[in-house]
Amino acid sequence: MNESKKPKPGNRRNRGRGGRRSKQKTSSAAQPKDTKPDRPEAPGAVAGAAPGEGRRGDHDVPTGAPLPADSPFLQMGLSPTMLRSLAAAEYLEPTPIQEGLIPRAMEGGDIMGQAQTGTGKTAAFAIPILEQIEPAGKGVPPQAVVLVPTRELAVQVRDEFAKLARGFRLHLVAVYGGKPIRQQTEQLRRGAEVVVGTPGRVLDLIARDTLHLEHIRVMVLDEADRMLDIGFRPDIEKILRRCPSRRQTLLLSATIPPPVERLAHRYMRDPEMLDFSPKDIGLETIEQYHFSVEPERKFELLVRLLGREEPRQAIIFCRTRRGTEKVHRRLSRKFDAVEAIHGDLAQPVRDRVMRSFREGNTRFLVATDVVGRGIDVTSISHIINYDIPQFCDDYVHRVGRTGRMGREGVAYTFVSPEEGNELTRIEMRINRLLKRDELPGFDALAMPKDREPGEPLPEKPAPKPVFGRRTRRHRRAL
Ligand code: AMP
């Protein structure tokens, strides 16, 4: 990391908009006065709120009760416009990661934050970005790019930005594969200050001369470990090399394995490390159990468990796309409002399924890890690991889908007699034992009559879990 490139205290970027200089006093700032707004709120201004991403011409100024007088948000030197946006979004108090990250990020330095979704991490980087960038005209290249591993997360992050950017004169565009590139090209041509995208599509747009990175002030690598797992490293490096070296880089990652450290070492300037990892927050509030079950009895166990638990909303995680489809088909015959989501589905179908789940119309969502990770729905009460996750970190991510924003949640993991080691590795990873659960009157370990212990399974089992690098075969299966 190059010390000479460290941002100087006088840099505009270092101060952030309304940064440390303009700290407000709690009592007087309780009702944010807008006598001198940081940003023009001209009619026609809009932060590209979904679904009209990249739209111009709307007018959407947030209203709502002011933040409480003792809200720590008022101590962060945020602009009146942002304070009103927070109030309108009903974000009255910062989450721990927001309290830790926002003031540091507003100073302009590079930050590596260990955090998972469900902690408010998107707003933690969106707020300082929105406070730093300027509304730009048509055709002006973006000032911030957020790289994310999946399409779902791209949409989710863009939506979170849009929620907080109401009242700012900014345009946000999400770019990701599975959607015609023409529409995204058109949105970029119209101008976007913030672009959220998957690395592949971002590179594609750069190659087409549609996306230019020479004005980038802030680059975010969100879920960096996941992006490297999926194999995005070369794309990320190509993108980073095209950004100005005088930029701020924020890296968020649930885990910091050596490849993430190497990436940070190469492309960040003396990053400050902040730890908001799941062992400190998140999974503690979630009840976690396992069932020992013969593979052939898993479906029956699932049906009985759902009957016992009556979840408000549940995600049922399977290891493969085929397995997901199969469980979905069988479950749909037993329950209403069941949907499936996995990497084989066309983007419009994935969008529809996610919308239905978010709106509460879908009760049971059967999913693979690749799409499950980005799901952020606060009313998920149950996570069921129908197949034990391939990677210990996937367990943390799956289970972190519930118990969000302080709500209670419960997670069940189905473990076959051959998967004892995998269960132990998970327990070591989360530093906690998964209590064993049983259903009275149902012997999940009873063999079907026509099979003896040790006999091969009638169906081809899912690929065996590998607790190392994700292979191409595993990626394909998700
Ligand atoms: P994230 O970790 O970014 O996926 O955020 C999880 C959820 O928390 C999202 O639905 C956000 O809209 C919500 N959220 C983020 N910050 C706050 C806050 N300060 N107060 C209430 N909800 C929040």
PDB file of N, CA and C in Angstrom, residues 94-130:
ATOM      1  N   PRO A  94     -28.676   4.306  13.859  1.00  0.00           N
ATOM      2  CA  PRO A  94     -27.759   3.521  13.026  1.00  0.00           C
ATOM      3  C   PRO A  94     -27.577   2.119  13.591  1.00  0.00           C
ATOM      4  N   THR A  95     -27.348   1.160  12.730  1.00  0.00           N
ATOM      5  CA  THR A  95     -26.972  -0.175  13.199  1.00  0.00           C
ATOM      6  C   THR A  95     -25.486  -0.100  13.581  1.00  0.00           C
ATOM      7  N   PRO A  96     -24.953  -1.112  14.290  1.00  0.00           N
ATOM      8  CA  PRO A  96     -23.549  -1.004  14.719  1.00  0.00           C
ATOM      9  C   PRO A  96     -22.583  -0.752  13.554  1.00  0.00           C
ATOM     10  N   ILE A  97     -22.806  -1.422  12.431  1.00  0.00           N
ATOM     11  CA  ILE A  97     -21.857  -1.200  11.321  1.00  0.00           C
ATOM     12  C   ILE A  97     -21.995   0.226  10.782  1.00  0.00           C
ATOM     13  N   GLN A  98     -23.189   0.758  10.802  1.00  0.00           N
ATOM     14  CA  GLN A  98     -23.361   2.135  10.319  1.00  0.00           C
ATOM     15  C   GLN A  98     -22.690   3.114  11.273  1.00  0.00           C
ATOM     16  N   GLU A  99     -22.841   2.844  12.551  1.00  0.00           N
ATOM     17  CA  GLU A  99     -22.220   3.726  13.538  1.00  0.00           C
ATOM     18  C   GLU A  99     -20.696   3.691  13.398  1.00  0.00           C
ATOM     19  N   GLY A 100     -20.166   2.494  13.100  1.00  0.00           N
ATOM     20  CA  GLY A 100     -18.713   2.367  12.995  1.00  0.00           C
ATOM     21  C   GLY A 100     -18.178   2.846  11.657  1.00  0.00           C
ATOM     22  N   LEU A 101     -18.898   2.540  10.587  1.00  0.00           N
ATOM     23  CA  LEU A 101     -18.307   2.762   9.265  1.00  0.00           C
ATOM     24  C   LEU A 101     -18.565   4.158   8.684  1.00  0.00           C
ATOM     25  N   ILE A 102     -19.769   4.686   8.898  1.00  0.00           N
ATOM     26  CA  ILE A 102     -20.105   5.946   8.209  1.00  0.00           C
ATOM     27  C   ILE A 102     -19.115   7.082   8.543  1.00  0.00           C
ATOM     28  N   PRO A 103     -18.872   7.367   9.838  1.00  0.00           N
ATOM     29  CA  PRO A 103     -17.964   8.494  10.125  1.00  0.00           C
ATOM     30  C   PRO A 103     -16.565   8.265   9.560  1.00  0.00           C
ATOM     31  N   ARG A 104     -16.082   6.989   9.574  1.00  0.00           N
ATOM     32  CA  ARG A 104     -14.750   6.703   9.048  1.00  0.00           C
ATOM     33  C   ARG A 104     -14.735   6.888   7.543  1.00  0.00           C
ATOM     34  N   ALA A 105     -15.756   6.367   6.881  1.00  0.00           N
ATOM     35  CA  ALA A 105     -15.794   6.459   5.422  1.00  0.00           C
ATOM     36  C   ALA A 105     -15.908   7.911   4.972  1.00  0.00           C
ATOM     37  N   MET A 106     -16.576   8.733   5.759  1.00  0.00           N
ATOM     38  CA  MET A 106     -16.728  10.149   5.400  1.00  0.00           C
ATOM     39  C   MET A 106     -15.378  10.877   5.451  1.00  0.00           C
ATOM     40  N   GLU A 107     -14.406  10.297   6.143  1.00  0.00           N
ATOM     41  CA  GLU A 107     -13.073  10.911   6.186  1.00  0.00           C
ATOM     42  C   GLU A 107     -12.295  10.629   4.913  1.00  0.00           C
ATOM     43  N   GLY A 108     -12.738   9.684   4.138  1.00  0.00           N
ATOM     44  CA  GLY A 108     -12.141   9.482   2.809  1.00  0.00           C
ATOM     45  C   GLY A 108     -11.147   8.342   2.695  1.00  0.00           C
ATOM     46  N   GLY A 109     -10.759   7.726   3.803  1.00  0.00           N
ATOM     47  CA  GLY A 109      -9.764   6.650   3.724  1.00  0.00           C
ATOM     48  C   GLY A 109     -10.356   5.337   3.241  1.00  0.00           C
ATOM     49  N   ASP A 110      -9.478   4.404   2.888  1.00  0.00           N
ATOM     50  CA  ASP A 110      -9.917   3.078   2.468  1.00  0.00           C
ATOM     51  C   ASP A 110     -10.289   2.246   3.692  1.00  0.00           C
ATOM     52  N   ILE A 111     -11.345   1.460   3.560  1.00  0.00           N
ATOM     53  CA  ILE A 111     -11.817   0.665   4.702  1.00  0.00           C
ATOM     54  C   ILE A 111     -12.154  -0.749   4.256  1.00  0.00           C
ATOM     55  N   MET A 112     -11.726  -1.684   5.095  1.00  0.00           N
ATOM     56  CA  MET A 112     -12.079  -3.075   4.886  1.00  0.00           C
ATOM     57  C   MET A 112     -12.999  -3.455   6.040  1.00  0.00           C
ATOM     58  N   GLY A 113     -14.242  -3.743   5.748  1.00  0.00           N
ATOM     59  CA  GLY A 113     -15.185  -4.057   6.819  1.00  0.00           C
ATOM     60  C   GLY A 113     -15.616  -5.506   6.752  1.00  0.00           C
ATOM     61  N   GLN A 114     -15.473  -6.195   7.865  1.00  0.00           N
ATOM     62  CA  GLN A 114     -15.934  -7.583   7.899  1.00  0.00           C
ATOM     63  C   GLN A 114     -17.376  -7.575   8.394  1.00  0.00           C
ATOM     64  N   ALA A 115     -18.293  -7.893   7.491  1.00  0.00           N
ATOM     65  CA  ALA A 115     -19.715  -7.823   7.838  1.00  0.00           C
ATOM     66  C   ALA A 115     -20.525  -8.627   6.848  1.00  0.00           C
ATOM     67  N   GLN A 116     -21.636  -9.150   7.305  1.00  0.00           N
ATOM     68  CA  GLN A 116     -22.522  -9.862   6.399  1.00  0.00           C
ATOM     69  C   GLN A 116     -23.776  -9.034   6.140  1.00  0.00           C
ATOM     70  N   THR A 117     -24.593  -9.497   5.209  1.00  0.00           N
ATOM     71  CA  THR A 117     -25.828  -8.755   4.954  1.00  0.00           C
ATOM     72  C   THR A 117     -26.769  -8.953   6.143  1.00  0.00           C
ATOM     73  N   GLY A 118     -27.732  -8.051   6.253  1.00  0.00           N
ATOM     74  CA  GLY A 118     -28.647  -8.137   7.384  1.00  0.00           C
ATOM     75  C   GLY A 118     -28.176  -7.304   8.552  1.00  0.00           C
ATOM     76  N   THR A 119     -27.065  -6.605   8.370  1.00  0.00           N
ATOM     77  CA  THR A 119     -26.525  -5.786   9.449  1.00  0.00           C
ATOM     78  C   THR A 119     -26.688  -4.293   9.125  1.00  0.00           C
ATOM     79  N   GLY A 120     -27.242  -4.011   7.974  1.00  0.00           N
ATOM     80  CA  GLY A 120     -27.351  -2.621   7.534  1.00  0.00           C
ATOM     81  C   GLY A 120     -26.101  -2.160   6.808  1.00  0.00           C
ATOM     82  N   LYS A 121     -25.331  -3.100   6.253  1.00  0.00           N
ATOM     83  CA  LYS A 121     -24.050  -2.717   5.649  1.00  0.00           C
ATOM     84  C   LYS A 121     -24.232  -1.920   4.349  1.00  0.00           C
ATOM     85  N   THR A 122     -25.331  -2.162   3.642  1.00  0.00           N
ATOM     86  CA  THR A 122     -25.507  -1.431   2.382  1.00  0.00           C
ATOM     87  C   THR A 122     -25.629   0.066   2.668  1.00  0.00           C
ATOM     88  N   ALA A 123     -26.482   0.400   3.631  1.00  0.00           N
ATOM     89  CA  ALA A 123     -26.627   1.821   3.979  1.00  0.00           C
ATOM     90  C   ALA A 123     -25.312   2.355   4.541  1.00  0.00           C
ATOM     91  N   ALA A 124     -24.541   1.484   5.199  1.00  0.00           N
ATOM     92  CA  ALA A 124     -23.276   1.946   5.794  1.00  0.00           C
ATOM     93  C   ALA A 124     -22.327   2.467   4.716  1.00  0.00           C
ATOM     94  N   PHE A 125     -22.342   1.868   3.519  1.00  0.00           N
ATOM     95  CA  PHE A 125     -21.486   2.459   2.482  1.00  0.00           C
ATOM     96  C   PHE A 125     -22.252   3.419   1.571  1.00  0.00           C
ATOM     97  N   ALA A 126     -23.590   3.213   1.466  1.00  0.00           N
ATOM     98  CA  ALA A 126     -24.363   4.092   0.571  1.00  0.00           C
ATOM     99  C   ALA A 126     -24.402   5.527   1.110  1.00  0.00           C
ATOM    100  N   ILE A 127     -24.536   5.663   2.423  1.00  0.00           N
ATOM    101  CA  ILE A 127     -24.681   7.016   2.994  1.00  0.00           C
ATOM    102  C   ILE A 127     -23.435   7.866   2.718  1.00  0.00           C
ATOM    103  N   PRO A 128     -22.217   7.378   3.050  1.00  0.00           N
ATOM    104  CA  PRO A 128     -21.052   8.232   2.735  1.00  0.00           C
ATOM    105  C   PRO A 128     -20.876   8.483   1.242  1.00  0.00           C
ATOM    106  N   ILE A 129     -21.282   7.522   0.418  1.00  0.00           N
ATOM    107  CA  ILE A 129     -21.166   7.757  -1.033  1.00  0.00           C
ATOM    108  C   ILE A 129     -22.114   8.874  -1.450  1.00  0.00           C
ATOM    109  N   LEU A 130     -23.355   8.784  -1.007  1.00  0.00           N
ATOM    110  CA  LEU A 130     -24.331   9.801  -1.407  1.00  0.00           C
ATOM    111  C   LEU A 130     -23.911  11.178  -0.897  1.00  0.00           C
TER     112      LEU A 130
END
